[in-house]
CSV table of C-alpha atoms in Angstrom, one decimal:
chain,number,residue,atom,x,y,z
A,33,MET,CA,-0.2,-21.4,-21.7
A,34,SER,CA,-1.6,-18.1,-20.4
A,35,THR,CA,-3.7,-18.3,-17.3
A,36,THR,CA,-6.4,-16.3,-19.1
A,37,GLU,CA,-6.7,-18.7,-22.0
A,38,VAL,CA,-8.8,-21.5,-20.5
A,39,THR,CA,-9.8,-22.7,-17.1
A,40,THR,CA,-9.2,-26.4,-18.0
A,41,GLY,CA,-7.3,-28.4,-20.5
A,42,GLU,CA,-7.0,-32.0,-21.5
A,43,ASN,CA,-4.2,-34.4,-20.8
A,44,ALA,CA,-3.1,-37.3,-22.9
A,45,ALA,CA,-5.9,-39.5,-21.5
A,46,GLY,CA,-8.5,-36.9,-22.4
A,47,ALA,CA,-9.3,-35.9,-18.8
A,48,GLU,CA,-9.7,-32.3,-17.8
A,49,ARG,CA,-7.0,-30.7,-15.8
A,50,PRO,CA,-7.9,-27.8,-13.5
A,51,TRP,CA,-6.4,-24.3,-13.8
A,52,ARG,CA,-3.4,-23.9,-11.6
A,53,ASP,CA,-1.9,-20.7,-10.1
A,54,ARG,CA,1.6,-20.7,-11.5
A,55,LYS,CA,2.7,-18.2,-8.8
A,56,ARG,CA,1.3,-20.3,-5.9
A,57,TYR,CA,4.7,-21.1,-4.4
A,58,LEU,CA,6.2,-17.7,-5.2
A,59,TRP,CA,3.8,-15.7,-3.0
A,60,PRO,CA,5.9,-16.5,0.2
A,61,LEU,CA,8.7,-14.4,-1.4
A,62,ALA,CA,6.7,-11.5,0.2
A,63,THR,CA,8.3,-12.6,3.5
A,64,VAL,CA,11.7,-11.4,2.2
A,65,MET,CA,10.6,-7.8,2.9
A,66,PRO,CA,10.1,-8.0,6.7
A,67,ALA,CA,13.4,-10.0,7.0
A,68,MET,CA,15.5,-7.2,5.6
A,69,PRO,CA,17.2,-6.2,8.9
A,70,PHE,CA,18.5,-9.7,9.3
A,71,LEU,CA,19.7,-9.8,5.7
A,72,GLY,CA,21.5,-6.5,6.2
A,73,ALA,CA,23.1,-7.7,9.4
A,74,GLY,CA,24.3,-10.9,7.8
A,75,LEU,CA,25.7,-9.2,4.7
A,76,ALA,CA,27.5,-6.6,6.9
A,77,ALA,CA,29.0,-9.3,9.1
A,78,ALA,CA,30.1,-11.3,6.1
A,79,THR,CA,31.7,-8.5,4.1
A,80,GLY,CA,32.6,-6.0,6.8
A,81,TRP,CA,30.8,-3.2,4.8
A,82,ALA,CA,28.5,-1.1,7.0
A,83,GLY,CA,26.6,0.0,3.9
A,84,TRP,CA,24.6,-3.3,4.0
A,85,TRP,CA,22.6,-1.9,6.9
A,86,TRP,CA,20.9,0.2,4.2
A,87,VAL,CA,19.6,-2.9,2.5
A,88,GLY,CA,16.0,-1.9,2.8
A,89,PRO,CA,16.2,1.2,0.6
A,90,MET,CA,18.6,-0.8,-1.7
A,91,ILE,CA,16.0,-3.5,-2.3
A,92,LEU,CA,13.0,-1.2,-2.6
A,93,PHE,CA,14.5,1.4,-4.8
A,94,VAL,CA,17.3,-0.4,-6.8
A,95,VAL,CA,16.8,-4.2,-6.7
A,96,LEU,CA,13.1,-4.3,-7.1
A,97,PRO,CA,12.9,-1.8,-10.1
A,98,GLY,CA,15.7,-3.8,-11.7
A,99,LEU,CA,13.8,-7.1,-11.3
A,100,ASP,CA,10.7,-5.5,-12.7
A,101,ILE,CA,12.7,-4.5,-15.8
A,102,VAL,CA,14.1,-8.0,-16.2
A,103,PHE,CA,10.9,-10.0,-15.6
A,104,GLY,CA,8.5,-7.4,-17.0
A,105,ALA,CA,4.7,-7.2,-16.5
A,106,THR,CA,2.0,-9.8,-16.5
A,107,ASP,CA,-1.5,-9.0,-17.5
A,108,ASP,CA,-3.0,-12.4,-17.1
A,109,ASN,CA,-6.0,-13.0,-14.8
A,110,PRO,CA,-7.2,-16.0,-12.8
A,111,PRO,CA,-10.4,-17.3,-14.4
A,112,GLU,CA,-13.5,-15.9,-12.6
A,113,SER,CA,-14.8,-19.5,-12.2
A,114,GLU,CA,-11.8,-20.1,-9.9
A,115,ARG,CA,-12.3,-17.2,-7.6
A,116,GLU,CA,-14.3,-19.0,-5.0
A,117,ARG,CA,-11.8,-21.9,-4.8
A,118,LEU,CA,-8.8,-19.5,-4.6
A,119,GLU,CA,-10.3,-17.4,-1.9
A,120,ALA,CA,-11.2,-20.4,0.2
A,121,ASP,CA,-7.7,-21.8,0.0
A,122,ARG,CA,-6.2,-20.9,3.4
A,123,TYR,CA,-2.7,-21.3,2.1
A,124,TYR,CA,-2.9,-17.7,0.7
A,125,ARG,CA,-4.0,-16.3,4.0
A,126,TRP,CA,-1.1,-18.0,5.9
A,127,VAL,CA,1.2,-16.3,3.5
A,128,THR,CA,0.0,-12.9,4.8
A,129,TYR,CA,-0.1,-14.1,8.4
A,130,LEU,CA,3.5,-15.2,8.2
A,131,PHE,CA,4.6,-11.6,7.5
A,132,LEU,CA,3.7,-10.4,11.1
A,133,PRO,CA,6.0,-12.6,13.2
A,134,ILE,CA,8.9,-11.8,10.9
A,135,GLN,CA,8.1,-8.1,11.1
A,136,TYR,CA,8.1,-8.1,14.9
A,137,ALA,CA,11.2,-10.3,15.1
A,138,SER,CA,13.0,-7.7,12.9
A,139,LEU,CA,11.8,-4.9,15.1
A,140,VAL,CA,13.1,-6.5,18.3
A,141,PHE,CA,16.3,-7.4,16.5
A,142,SER,CA,16.8,-3.8,15.4
A,143,CYS,CA,16.3,-2.5,18.9
A,144,TRP,CA,18.8,-5.0,20.2
A,145,VAL,CA,21.3,-3.8,17.6
A,146,TRP,CA,20.7,-0.1,18.4
A,147,ALA,CA,21.1,-0.8,22.1
A,148,THR,CA,24.1,-3.2,22.2
A,149,TRP,CA,26.1,-3.0,19.0
A,150,ASP,CA,28.8,-0.4,18.5
A,151,LEU,CA,27.8,0.7,15.0
A,152,PRO,CA,28.7,4.0,13.4
A,153,TRP,CA,25.9,6.5,13.2
A,154,HIS,CA,25.4,6.0,9.5
A,155,ALA,CA,24.9,2.2,10.0
A,156,ASP,CA,22.3,2.9,12.8
A,157,LEU,CA,20.6,5.3,10.4
A,158,GLY,CA,20.6,2.7,7.6
A,159,LEU,CA,19.1,0.2,10.0
A,160,ALA,CA,16.3,2.7,10.9
A,161,LEU,CA,15.5,3.3,7.3
A,162,THR,CA,15.6,-0.5,6.6
A,163,MET,CA,13.2,-1.1,9.5
A,164,GLY,CA,11.1,1.8,8.2
A,165,VAL,CA,10.7,0.1,4.9
A,166,VAL,CA,9.6,-3.0,6.8
A,167,SER,CA,7.0,-1.0,8.7
A,168,GLY,CA,5.9,0.7,5.5
A,169,VAL,CA,5.4,-2.6,3.7
A,170,ALA,CA,3.6,-3.9,6.9
A,171,ILE,CA,1.0,-1.2,6.3
A,172,ASN,CA,0.4,-2.9,2.9
A,173,THR,CA,0.0,-6.2,4.7
A,174,ALA,CA,-2.4,-4.5,7.1
A,175,HIS,CA,-4.2,-3.1,4.1
A,176,GLU,CA,-4.8,-6.6,2.7
A,177,LEU,CA,-5.9,-8.0,6.1
A,178,GLY,CA,-8.0,-5.0,7.1
A,179,HIS,CA,-10.5,-5.4,4.2
A,180,LYS,CA,-11.6,-8.9,5.2
A,181,ARG,CA,-14.6,-9.9,7.2
A,182,GLU,CA,-12.9,-12.3,9.6
A,183,ASP,CA,-12.2,-10.8,13.0
A,184,VAL,CA,-8.7,-12.5,13.3
A,185,GLU,CA,-7.6,-10.7,10.1
A,186,ARG,CA,-8.9,-7.4,11.2
A,187,TRP,CA,-7.0,-7.7,14.5
A,188,LEU,CA,-3.8,-8.8,12.7
A,189,SER,CA,-4.2,-5.7,10.6
A,190,LYS,CA,-4.1,-3.5,13.7
A,191,ILE,CA,-1.1,-5.4,15.0
A,192,ALA,CA,0.8,-4.8,11.7
A,193,LEU,CA,0.1,-1.1,11.9
A,194,ALA,CA,1.4,-0.7,15.5
A,195,SER,CA,5.1,-0.4,14.5
A,196,SER,CA,4.4,2.6,12.2
A,197,ALA,CA,2.1,4.4,14.8
A,198,TYR,CA,-0.5,4.7,12.0
A,199,GLY,CA,-3.4,2.7,13.5
A,200,HIS,CA,-6.0,5.3,12.4
A,201,PHE,CA,-5.3,4.1,8.8
A,202,TYR,CA,-7.5,1.1,9.6
A,203,VAL,CA,-10.5,3.4,10.0
A,204,GLU,CA,-9.7,6.0,7.4
A,205,HIS,CA,-8.8,3.7,4.6
A,206,ASN,CA,-11.8,1.4,4.9
A,207,ARG,CA,-14.5,3.9,5.8
A,208,GLY,CA,-13.1,7.1,4.3
A,209,HIS,CA,-10.7,6.6,1.4
A,210,HIS,CA,-12.8,3.9,-0.2
A,211,VAL,CA,-15.9,6.1,-0.1
A,212,ARG,CA,-14.2,9.3,-1.4
A,213,VAL,CA,-11.4,7.9,-3.6
A,214,ALA,CA,-10.6,9.9,-6.7
A,215,THR,CA,-12.6,13.0,-5.5
A,216,PRO,CA,-11.4,16.4,-4.3
A,217,GLU,CA,-12.8,15.5,-0.8
A,218,ASP,CA,-10.4,12.6,-0.3
A,219,PRO,CA,-7.1,13.5,1.5
A,220,ALA,CA,-5.4,10.4,0.2
A,221,SER,CA,-6.1,11.1,-3.5
A,222,SER,CA,-3.4,13.4,-5.0
A,223,ARG,CA,-4.4,16.1,-7.5
A,224,LEU,CA,-3.0,17.0,-10.9
A,225,GLY,CA,-0.2,19.5,-10.4
A,226,GLU,CA,0.2,18.7,-6.7
A,227,GLY,CA,3.7,17.8,-5.7
A,228,PHE,CA,4.4,15.0,-3.2
A,229,TRP,CA,5.9,17.3,-0.6
A,230,THR,CA,2.7,19.4,-0.7
A,231,PHE,CA,0.5,16.3,-0.7
A,232,LEU,CA,2.3,14.7,2.3
A,233,PRO,CA,1.2,17.1,5.1
A,234,ARG,CA,-2.3,17.4,3.6
A,235,THR,CA,-2.9,13.7,3.5
A,236,VAL,CA,-1.3,13.0,7.0
A,237,TRP,CA,-3.3,15.7,8.7
A,238,GLY,CA,-6.4,15.2,6.6
A,239,SER,CA,-6.5,11.4,7.1
A,240,LEU,CA,-6.0,11.8,10.9
A,241,ARG,CA,-8.9,14.3,11.1
A,242,SER,CA,-11.1,12.2,8.8
A,243,SER,CA,-10.5,9.0,10.7
A,244,TRP,CA,-11.4,10.7,14.1
A,245,HIS,CA,-14.6,12.1,12.6
A,246,LEU,CA,-15.6,8.8,11.1
A,247,GLU,CA,-15.0,6.9,14.4
A,248,THR,CA,-16.8,9.6,16.4
A,249,LYS,CA,-19.8,9.3,14.0
A,250,ARG,CA,-19.8,5.5,14.4
A,251,ARG,CA,-19.7,5.7,18.2
A,252,SER,CA,-22.6,8.2,18.2
A,253,LYS,CA,-24.9,5.4,17.1
A,254,GLY,CA,-25.8,2.9,19.8
A,255,ARG,CA,-24.1,2.2,23.1
A,256,HIS,CA,-20.3,2.1,23.2
A,257,THR,CA,-17.6,1.8,25.9
A,258,PRO,CA,-14.2,3.5,26.0
A,259,PHE,CA,-12.7,0.1,25.1
A,260,ASP,CA,-14.2,-0.2,21.7
A,261,HIS,CA,-12.8,3.0,20.2
A,262,GLU,CA,-10.9,1.6,17.2
A,263,ILE,CA,-8.4,4.5,16.9
A,264,LEU,CA,-7.6,4.7,20.6
A,265,ILE,CA,-7.1,0.9,20.7
A,266,ALA,CA,-4.8,1.1,17.7
A,267,TRP,CA,-2.7,3.9,19.2
A,268,ALA,CA,-2.6,2.2,22.5
A,269,MET,CA,-1.1,-0.8,20.8
A,270,THR,CA,1.7,1.4,19.5
A,271,VAL,CA,2.3,3.0,23.0
A,272,VAL,CA,2.5,-0.4,24.6
A,273,LEU,CA,4.8,-1.7,21.9
A,274,PHE,CA,7.2,1.3,22.2
A,275,VAL,CA,7.1,1.5,26.0
A,276,THR,CA,7.9,-2.2,26.2
A,277,LEU,CA,10.9,-1.9,23.8
A,278,VAL,CA,12.2,1.2,25.7
A,279,ALA,CA,11.8,-0.7,29.0
A,280,VAL,CA,13.8,-3.7,27.6
A,281,PHE,CA,16.5,-1.9,25.6
A,282,GLY,CA,16.7,1.6,27.0
A,283,TRP,CA,15.9,5.1,25.9
A,284,VAL,CA,18.6,4.9,23.2
A,285,VAL,CA,16.1,3.0,20.9
A,286,LEU,CA,13.3,5.6,21.1
A,287,PRO,CA,14.6,8.1,18.4
A,288,TRP,CA,15.2,5.2,16.0
A,289,LEU,CA,11.7,3.8,16.7
A,290,VAL,CA,10.2,7.2,15.9
A,291,LEU,CA,12.3,7.6,12.8
A,292,GLN,CA,11.4,4.2,11.4
A,293,ALA,CA,7.7,4.9,12.1
A,294,VAL,CA,7.9,8.2,10.1
A,295,VAL,CA,9.6,6.4,7.3
A,296,GLY,CA,7.0,3.7,7.4
A,297,PHE,CA,3.9,5.9,7.1
A,298,SER,CA,5.6,8.2,4.6
A,299,LEU,CA,6.1,5.2,2.4
A,300,LEU,CA,2.3,4.5,2.6
A,301,GLU,CA,1.6,8.1,1.7
A,302,VAL,CA,3.9,8.3,-1.3
A,303,VAL,CA,2.2,5.1,-2.5
A,304,ASN,CA,-1.2,6.8,-2.0
A,305,TYR,CA,0.2,9.7,-4.0
A,306,LEU,CA,0.9,7.7,-7.1
A,307,GLU,CA,-2.1,5.4,-6.9
A,308,HIS,CA,-4.7,8.1,-7.8
A,309,TYR,CA,-2.8,11.1,-9.1
A,310,GLY,CA,-5.1,13.4,-11.1
A,311,LEU,CA,-7.9,10.9,-11.4
A,312,LYS,CA,-11.5,12.0,-10.7
A,313,ARG,CA,-14.9,10.3,-10.6
A,314,ALA,CA,-17.5,12.3,-12.4
A,315,LYS,CA,-20.7,13.5,-10.7
A,316,ARG,CA,-24.1,12.1,-11.6
A,317,GLU,CA,-27.2,14.2,-12.2
A,318,ASP,CA,-28.2,13.7,-8.6
A,319,GLY,CA,-25.0,15.3,-7.4
A,320,ARG,CA,-23.4,12.1,-6.2
A,321,TYR,CA,-20.1,10.7,-7.6
A,322,GLU,CA,-20.3,7.8,-10.0
A,323,ARG,CA,-19.4,4.4,-8.7
A,324,THR,CA,-15.7,3.6,-8.4
A,325,ASP,CA,-14.4,1.5,-11.3
A,326,PRO,CA,-11.1,0.4,-12.8
A,327,ARG,CA,-10.6,3.8,-14.5
A,328,HIS,CA,-10.1,5.6,-11.1
A,329,SER,CA,-6.7,4.1,-10.0
A,330,TRP,CA,-3.3,3.8,-11.6
A,331,ASN,CA,-2.2,0.2,-12.1
A,332,ALA,CA,1.2,-1.4,-12.5
A,333,ASP,CA,1.3,-5.1,-13.6
A,334,HIS,CA,5.0,-5.7,-12.9
A,335,THR,CA,5.4,-9.3,-11.9
A,336,VAL,CA,8.0,-9.1,-9.1
A,337,SER,CA,6.6,-6.0,-7.4
A,338,ASN,CA,3.2,-7.6,-7.3
A,339,LEU,CA,4.6,-10.8,-5.8
A,340,LEU,CA,6.3,-8.9,-3.0
A,341,LEU,CA,3.4,-6.5,-2.3
A,342,TYR,CA,0.4,-8.9,-2.4
A,343,GLN,CA,-0.6,-7.4,-5.8
A,344,LEU,CA,-1.2,-3.9,-4.3
A,345,GLN,CA,-0.3,-2.6,-7.8
A,346,ARG,CA,-3.5,-4.1,-9.2
A,347,HIS,CA,-5.2,-1.3,-7.4
A,348,SER,CA,-8.0,-0.7,-9.8
A,349,ASP,CA,-9.7,-4.0,-9.1
A,350,HIS,CA,-9.1,-3.6,-5.4
A,351,HIS,CA,-11.1,-0.3,-5.4
A,352,ALA,CA,-13.8,-1.7,-7.6
A,353,ASN,CA,-14.0,-4.9,-5.5
A,354,PRO,CA,-12.4,-4.2,-2.1
A,355,LEU,CA,-13.3,-7.6,-0.6
A,356,ARG,CA,-11.3,-9.5,-3.3
A,357,ARG,CA,-8.2,-11.3,-1.9
A,358,TYR,CA,-4.9,-10.5,-3.4
A,359,GLN,CA,-4.6,-13.8,-5.3
A,360,THR,CA,-7.7,-13.0,-7.4
A,361,LEU,CA,-7.1,-9.4,-8.3
A,362,ARG,CA,-7.3,-8.7,-12.0
A,363,HIS,CA,-5.8,-6.6,-14.8
A,364,PHE,CA,-8.2,-4.4,-16.7
A,365,GLU,CA,-7.5,-2.9,-20.1
A,366,GLU,CA,-9.3,0.4,-19.2
A,367,SER,CA,-7.1,1.0,-16.1
A,368,PRO,CA,-4.5,3.7,-16.6
A,369,GLN,CA,-1.0,2.2,-16.3
A,370,LEU,CA,2.0,3.6,-14.5
A,371,PRO,CA,5.3,3.6,-16.5
A,372,SER,CA,6.9,1.3,-14.0
A,373,GLY,CA,6.4,-0.5,-10.7
A,374,TYR,CA,6.1,1.2,-7.3
A,375,GLY,CA,9.8,1.1,-6.4
A,376,SER,CA,10.9,3.3,-9.2
A,377,MET,CA,7.8,5.4,-9.3
A,378,ILE,CA,8.3,6.3,-5.6
A,379,VAL,CA,11.7,7.7,-6.5
A,380,VAL,CA,10.2,9.8,-9.3
A,381,ALA,CA,7.5,11.1,-7.0
A,382,LEU,CA,10.1,12.5,-4.6
A,383,PHE,CA,11.1,14.9,-7.4
A,384,PRO,CA,8.0,16.9,-8.4
A,385,PRO,CA,9.2,18.4,-11.6
A,386,LEU,CA,10.3,15.0,-12.9
A,387,TRP,CA,7.0,13.5,-11.8
A,388,ARG,CA,4.9,16.1,-13.5
A,389,ALA,CA,6.9,15.8,-16.7
A,390,MET,CA,6.2,12.1,-16.7
A,391,MET,CA,2.7,11.9,-15.4
A,392,ASP,CA,0.8,15.0,-16.4
A,393,ARG,CA,0.6,14.0,-20.0
A,394,LYS,CA,-0.6,10.5,-19.0
A,395,VAL,CA,-3.4,12.1,-17.0
A,396,LEU,CA,-4.3,14.3,-20.0
A,397,ALA,CA,-4.2,11.2,-22.3
A,398,HIS,CA,-6.5,9.3,-19.9
A,399,TYR,CA,-9.1,12.0,-20.3
A,400,ASP,CA,-8.6,12.3,-24.1
A,401,GLY,CA,-7.2,15.7,-23.8
A,402,ASP,CA,-10.0,17.2,-21.6
A,403,VAL,CA,-8.1,18.4,-18.5
A,404,THR,CA,-11.3,19.7,-16.9
A,405,LEU,CA,-12.2,16.1,-16.2
A,406,ALA,CA,-9.2,15.6,-14.0
A,407,ASN,CA,-8.8,16.2,-10.2
A,408,ILE,CA,-6.8,19.4,-10.4
A,409,HIS,CA,-4.9,21.1,-7.6
A,410,PRO,CA,-7.1,24.1,-6.8
A,411,ARG,CA,-4.2,26.6,-6.7
A,412,LYS,CA,-3.1,25.4,-10.2
A,413,ARG,CA,-6.5,24.9,-11.8
A,414,GLU,CA,-6.5,28.1,-13.9
A,415,ARG,CA,-2.9,27.4,-15.1
A,416,TYR,CA,-3.7,23.9,-16.2
A,417,ILE,CA,-6.9,24.8,-17.9
A,418,THR,CA,-5.2,27.6,-19.8
A,419,ARG,CA,-2.3,25.5,-20.7
A,420,TYR,CA,-4.3,22.5,-21.9
A,421,ALA,CA,-7.4,24.2,-23.1
A,422,ARG,CA,-8.9,22.6,-26.2
A,423,THR,CA,-8.7,24.7,-29.3
């Protein structure tokens, strides 16, 4: 029985049975992601093959897309009548909390391996990329936690961001991206015709500048101390973390720490790239943008990816209702759909000609052939309008 059919049913005795989350005990599978360095070490030790240190990229870019193909997509939604009960169930919160101790155990373990194991350089590189995938997925965990009202979740969000040195994301995403999403003013919304390698420096620098401006503006109102600067606090957490790890394991771990952080925040930005590509909110008569709704984000309903990423791929509902917890995010028929889950779409995004060949026509179809409604890269606007002009 589909979870969207009814909220209750009847058993043989005629009594109502409540709706149940069939994925309830599958959500902890998300903790597989932060444990990947341990998995790589175990497989390498068992088989003697150093390639297993690359297990992070293998899982993200090979295994996960394969599982998405095998298990397909799921467009069912929890009944709205169950939202309050689901969001009050602390089991789902502890699933996200559990990510963090495993994340940090993996980071410490990775530093220990870099400092004390005699691995070939390509194995050390593979471990750095695997740990980078962990830090990148940790940003997604921080994303889930950072939207909530509870102080403990907000602090856990900042802790999750420390390993990727991307603490300003907490400010920019919540107070910047969610306000300007799917507009030309948003550094985290990619434009039609803009390749990922052009988008990456624009979004990294633009998000950094925007977050600093937003925090400066917040602090200009009322009385503040140097100790309540959210960006400086977040960056200080990274400095303390990295200095501690270098003090314990030596300078040898520093380049690997920096590399895994770059990989981590680059994963975030490539996900940003594919979440809003070419989509644009229209302006109202008063000059303001229309309210964000499910048409302004690309969705992917692939079952396994959503289990491992706290339903990040149901991004349309998240932007329309940012306080919703992951277990209650919904599929909408009006949301534009990506051809596949994030794992395979990230690979496509790394090759701009392939990405444009796959996605430009989808953007055009989303706007019923009117390319002028899309968020077009300024340097390519004339070319796109000429190419796709209605006759």
